[in-house]
Coordinates of N, CA and C in Angstrom, one line a residue:
M25 N 177.8 122.9 69.2 CA 178.4 123.9 70.0 C 178.0 123.6 71.4
F26 N 177.9 122.3 71.8 CA 177.7 121.7 73.3 C 178.9 122.4 74.1
Q27 N 178.4 122.9 75.1 CA 179.4 123.6 76.2 C 179.2 122.8 77.4
N28 N 180.2 121.9 77.6 CA 180.0 121.0 78.7 C 180.2 121.6 80.0
P29 N 179.1 121.7 81.1 CA 179.3 122.3 82.2 C 180.3 121.8 83.4
T30 N 180.7 120.7 83.0 CA 181.6 119.9 84.0 C 182.8 119.4 83.3
S31 N 183.8 119.3 84.1 CA 185.0 118.8 83.3 C 185.2 117.0 83.4
S32 N 184.3 116.6 84.0 CA 184.5 115.1 84.4 C 183.5 114.2 83.4
G33 N 182.5 115.1 82.5 CA 181.6 114.5 81.6 C 180.4 113.8 82.2
T34 N 180.2 113.7 83.8 CA 179.2 113.3 84.3 C 178.1 114.3 84.3
A35 N 176.9 114.0 84.7 CA 175.9 114.9 84.7 C 175.9 115.9 85.8
P36 N 175.9 117.3 85.5 CA 176.2 118.2 86.5 C 175.2 118.2 87.5
S37 N 175.4 118.8 88.7 CA 174.5 118.9 89.8 C 173.6 120.0 89.5
A38 N 172.6 120.2 90.3 CA 171.6 121.0 90.2 C 172.0 122.6 90.1
A39 N 173.3 122.7 91.0 CA 173.8 123.9 91.0 C 174.4 124.4 89.7
K40 N 174.6 123.6 88.8 CA 175.3 124.0 87.5 C 174.2 124.5 86.5
W41 N 173.0 124.2 86.8 CA 171.8 124.7 86.0 C 171.2 126.0 86.5
P42 N 171.1 127.0 85.7 CA 170.6 128.3 86.2 C 169.2 128.2 86.2
P43 N 168.6 128.8 87.1 CA 167.2 128.9 87.3 C 166.6 129.7 86.0
A44 N 165.3 129.5 85.7 CA 164.8 129.9 84.4 C 164.8 131.5 84.4
E45 N 164.5 132.1 85.7 CA 164.5 133.4 85.9 C 165.8 134.1 85.5
K46 N 167.0 133.4 85.8 CA 168.4 133.9 85.5 C 168.7 133.6 84.1
A47 N 168.4 132.3 83.6 CA 168.7 132.1 82.2 C 168.1 133.0 81.3
Y48 N 166.7 133.4 81.5 CA 166.0 134.2 80.4 C 165.9 135.6 80.8
A49 N 166.7 136.2 81.7 CA 166.7 137.5 82.2 C 167.4 138.2 80.9
G50 N 166.6 139.2 80.5 CA 167.0 140.0 79.2 C 166.8 139.5 78.0
A51 N 165.8 138.2 77.9 CA 165.6 137.7 76.8 C 164.5 138.5 76.2
P52 N 164.5 138.4 74.8 CA 163.2 139.2 74.3 C 162.0 138.8 74.6
S53 N 161.0 139.5 74.5 CA 159.6 139.2 74.8 C 159.1 137.9 73.9
L54 N 158.3 137.2 74.7 CA 157.7 136.0 73.8 C 157.1 136.3 72.5
V55 N 156.5 137.4 72.2 CA 156.0 137.8 71.0 C 157.1 138.2 69.9
S56 N 158.2 138.9 70.6 CA 159.3 139.1 69.6 C 160.1 137.9 69.3
E57 N 160.2 137.1 70.3 CA 161.1 135.9 70.0 C 160.3 135.0 69.1
S58 N 159.0 134.9 69.2 CA 158.0 134.1 68.3 C 158.2 134.5 66.8
K59 N 158.0 136.0 66.7 CA 158.5 136.5 65.4 C 159.5 136.2 64.7
W60 N 160.7 136.4 65.4 CA 162.1 136.1 64.8 C 162.1 134.6 64.6
I61 N 161.7 133.7 65.3 CA 161.7 132.2 64.9 C 160.9 131.9 63.7
A62 N 159.7 132.4 63.7 CA 158.8 132.4 62.5 C 159.4 133.0 61.1
E63 N 160.0 134.3 61.3 CA 160.6 134.9 60.1 C 161.8 134.1 59.7
T64 N 162.6 133.6 60.7 CA 163.9 133.0 60.3 C 163.6 131.6 59.7
A65 N 162.7 131.0 60.1 CA 162.5 129.7 59.5 C 161.8 129.7 58.1
A66 N 160.9 130.8 57.9 CA 160.3 131.1 56.8 C 161.3 131.5 55.5
N67 N 162.5 132.3 56.0 CA 163.4 132.6 55.1 C 164.6 132.0 55.0
W68 N 164.7 130.9 55.7 CA 166.2 129.9 55.8 C 166.3 129.4 54.4
E69 N 167.3 129.4 53.8 CA 167.8 129.0 52.7 C 168.0 127.6 52.6
D70 N 168.7 127.0 53.8 CA 169.1 125.7 53.9 C 168.6 125.0 55.3
E71 N 169.5 124.5 56.0 CA 169.0 124.1 57.3 C 169.1 125.1 58.4
L72 N 168.3 124.8 59.2 CA 168.3 126.0 60.2 C 169.6 125.8 61.3
N73 N 170.0 126.7 61.8 CA 171.2 126.6 62.5 C 171.0 126.2 64.1
R74 N 171.9 126.1 64.8 CA 171.8 125.8 66.3 C 171.1 127.0 67.0
E75 N 171.5 128.3 66.6 CA 170.9 129.5 67.4 C 169.4 129.2 67.0
W76 N 168.7 128.8 66.0 CA 167.5 128.6 65.8 C 166.6 127.7 66.7
Y77 N 167.5 126.4 66.8 CA 166.9 125.5 67.7 C 167.2 125.9 69.2
L78 N 168.3 126.6 69.3 CA 168.2 126.8 70.9 C 167.3 127.9 71.2
R79 N 167.0 128.9 70.5 CA 165.9 130.0 70.8 C 164.5 129.5 70.7
H80 N 164.3 128.5 69.8 CA 163.0 127.8 69.8 C 162.8 127.2 70.9
A81 N 163.9 126.3 71.4 CA 163.6 125.4 72.7 C 163.4 126.3 73.8
A82 N 164.2 127.5 73.8 CA 163.9 128.3 74.9 C 162.7 129.0 75.0
L83 N 162.1 129.2 73.7 CA 160.8 129.8 73.7 C 159.8 129.0 74.3
L84 N 159.7 127.7 73.8 CA 158.8 126.7 74.2 C 159.1 126.6 75.7
D85 N 160.1 126.4 76.3 CA 160.4 126.4 77.8 C 159.8 127.5 78.4
R86 N 159.9 128.6 77.8 CA 159.2 130.0 78.4 C 157.7 129.9 78.6
I87 N 157.4 129.5 77.6 CA 156.0 129.5 77.4 C 155.4 128.5 78.4
A88 N 156.0 127.2 78.4 CA 155.5 126.2 79.3 C 155.6 126.6 80.7
L89 N 156.6 127.2 81.1 CA 156.7 127.9 82.5 C 155.7 129.0 82.7
D90 N 155.4 129.8 81.8 CA 154.2 130.7 82.0 C 152.9 130.2 82.3
I91 N 152.6 129.2 81.5 CA 151.3 128.5 81.4 C 151.1 127.7 82.7
A92 N 152.4 127.1 83.2 CA 152.2 126.2 84.4 C 151.9 127.0 85.7
H93 N 152.1 128.2 85.5 CA 152.0 129.1 86.8 C 150.4 129.5 86.7
L94 N 149.5 129.2 85.7 CA 148.1 129.7 85.6 C 147.5 128.3 86.2
D95 N 146.6 128.5 87.1 CA 145.9 127.4 87.5 C 144.8 126.8 86.4
N96 N 144.6 125.7 86.3 CA 143.6 124.8 85.4 C 143.9 125.4 84.0
Q97 N 144.9 125.6 83.4 CA 145.2 126.2 82.1 C 145.2 124.9 81.2
P98 N 144.2 125.0 80.2 CA 144.1 123.8 79.3 C 145.4 123.3 78.8
G99 N 146.2 124.2 78.2 CA 147.3 123.8 77.4 C 148.4 123.5 78.2
A100 N 148.6 123.4 79.5 CA 149.7 123.4 80.3 C 150.4 122.2 80.0
T101 N 149.7 121.0 79.9 CA 150.4 119.5 79.9 C 151.0 119.7 78.5
R102 N 150.3 120.0 77.3 CA 150.9 119.8 75.8 C 151.9 120.9 75.8
A103 N 152.1 122.2 76.4 CA 153.2 123.0 76.6 C 154.3 122.5 77.2
A104 N 154.2 121.7 78.2 CA 155.5 121.0 78.9 C 155.9 120.0 78.0
E105 N 155.0 119.3 77.4 CA 155.5 118.0 76.4 C 156.2 118.7 75.3
E106 N 155.9 119.8 74.6 CA 156.4 120.2 73.5 C 157.9 120.9 73.9
A107 N 157.8 121.6 75.1 CA 159.1 122.1 75.6 C 160.0 121.0 75.9
D108 N 159.6 119.8 76.4 CA 160.5 118.6 76.7 C 161.1 118.2 75.4
A109 N 160.2 117.8 74.4 CA 160.5 117.4 73.2 C 161.5 118.3 72.5
T110 N 161.4 119.4 72.3 CA 162.2 120.3 71.7 C 163.7 120.3 72.4
A111 N 163.5 120.4 73.6 CA 164.8 120.3 74.4 C 165.7 119.2 74.1
V112 N 165.1 118.0 74.0 CA 165.5 116.6 73.8 C 166.2 116.8 72.4
L113 N 165.5 117.5 71.5 CA 166.2 117.8 70.1 C 167.5 118.5 70.3
L114 N 167.4 119.6 71.1 CA 168.6 120.2 71.2 C 169.9 119.5 71.8
L115 N 169.5 118.8 72.9 CA 170.5 117.7 73.5 C 171.0 116.9 72.3
D116 N 170.3 116.4 71.3 CA 170.7 115.3 70.5 C 171.5 116.1 69.3
L117 N 171.1 117.4 69.1 CA 171.9 118.1 67.8 C 173.2 118.3 68.5
D118 N 173.2 118.7 69.8 CA 174.6 119.2 70.5 C 175.5 117.8 70.9
Q119 N 174.6 116.8 70.7 CA 175.3 115.4 71.1 C 175.8 115.6 72.4
A120 N 174.9 116.1 73.5 CA 175.3 116.2 74.6 C 174.7 115.0 75.5
P121 N 175.2 114.7 76.7 CA 174.6 113.5 77.4 C 173.3 113.5 77.7
R122 N 172.5 112.3 77.4 CA 171.3 112.1 77.5 C 170.8 112.0 79.0
D123 N 171.9 112.1 80.0 CA 171.3 112.0 81.3 C 171.2 113.3 81.9
Y124 N 171.5 114.5 81.2 CA 171.1 115.9 81.5 C 169.6 116.2 81.5
D125 N 169.2 117.0 82.4 CA 167.9 117.4 82.3 C 167.6 118.2 81.1
P126 N 166.7 117.8 80.1 CA 166.6 118.6 78.8 C 166.4 120.1 79.0
R127 N 165.4 120.4 79.7 CA 165.0 121.7 79.9 C 166.0 122.6 80.7
A128 N 166.5 122.0 81.6 CA 167.6 122.8 82.4 C 168.7 122.9 81.5
Y129 N 169.0 122.0 80.7 CA 170.2 122.2 79.4 C 170.0 123.4 78.7
V130 N 168.7 123.5 78.2 CA 168.4 124.6 77.4 C 168.5 126.0 78.0
R131 N 168.1 126.0 79.3 CA 168.2 127.2 80.0 C 169.7 127.6 80.2
Q132 N 170.6 126.7 80.4 CA 172.1 126.6 80.6 C 172.6 127.2 79.3
Q133 N 172.3 126.5 78.3 CA 172.9 126.8 76.8 C 172.3 128.2 76.3
Y134 N 171.0 128.6 76.8 CA 170.6 130.0 76.4 C 171.4 130.9 77.1
A135 N 171.5 130.6 78.6 CA 172.3 131.7 79.2 C 173.6 132.0 78.7
L136 N 174.3 131.1 78.3 CA 175.7 130.9 77.6 C 175.6 131.7 76.5
W137 N 174.7 131.3 75.5 CA 174.5 132.1 74.3 C 174.1 133.6 74.5
H138 N 173.3 133.9 75.3 CA 172.9 135.3 75.6 C 173.9 136.0 76.0
A139 N 174.8 135.5 77.1 CA 176.0 136.2 77.4 C 176.9 136.6 76.3
Q140 N 177.0 135.4 75.5 CA 178.0 135.9 74.3 C 177.5 136.8 73.4
Q141 N 176.3 137.0 73.2 CA 175.6 137.9 72.3 C 175.5 139.3 73.0
N142 N 175.6 139.4 74.3 CA 175.5 140.7 75.0 C 176.6 140.7 76.0
P143 N 177.9 141.0 75.6 CA 179.0 140.8 76.5 C 179.0 141.9 77.7
S144 N 178.2 143.0 77.4 CA 178.3 143.8 78.5 C 177.4 143.4 79.6
T145 N 176.4 142.3 79.6 CA 175.8 141.9 80.6 C 176.3 140.9 81.5
E146 N 176.1 140.8 82.6 CA 176.8 140.0 83.7 C 176.5 138.4 83.3
P147 N 177.6 137.5 83.1 CA 177.4 136.3 82.9 C 176.7 135.5 84.1
S148 N 175.9 134.5 83.7 CA 175.3 133.7 84.7 C 176.2 132.7 85.2
D149 N 175.8 132.2 86.5 CA 176.7 131.1 87.1 C 176.3 129.8 86.5
T150 N 176.9 129.3 85.4 CA 176.7 128.1 84.8 C 177.9 127.0 84.9

């Protein structure tokens, strides 16, 4: 379900990627999202779908962003590495260009997905 943010197929400019605050506006709490991810993974009969991978990548991105704001937090580097790796997995799943910033891509795709789930909310500028 890759949604190309440009028609030319080239890497979009920074203006095409929503900032984290906008991408995750209205997102469930970290605890709620973690619970959904764990329960969905535990009860899935077949392969997990794109929504699960997108929400998992977004959750790890949000955690990494939260930890990065804390001074000398021991897990900050590991959280960023896990968020990066999961974002690359989503890029690969979507067959999106590898020259995209993986975590910015997650934010963009999450904002698009969230707007589709909540049509009454204002869509983000992506």
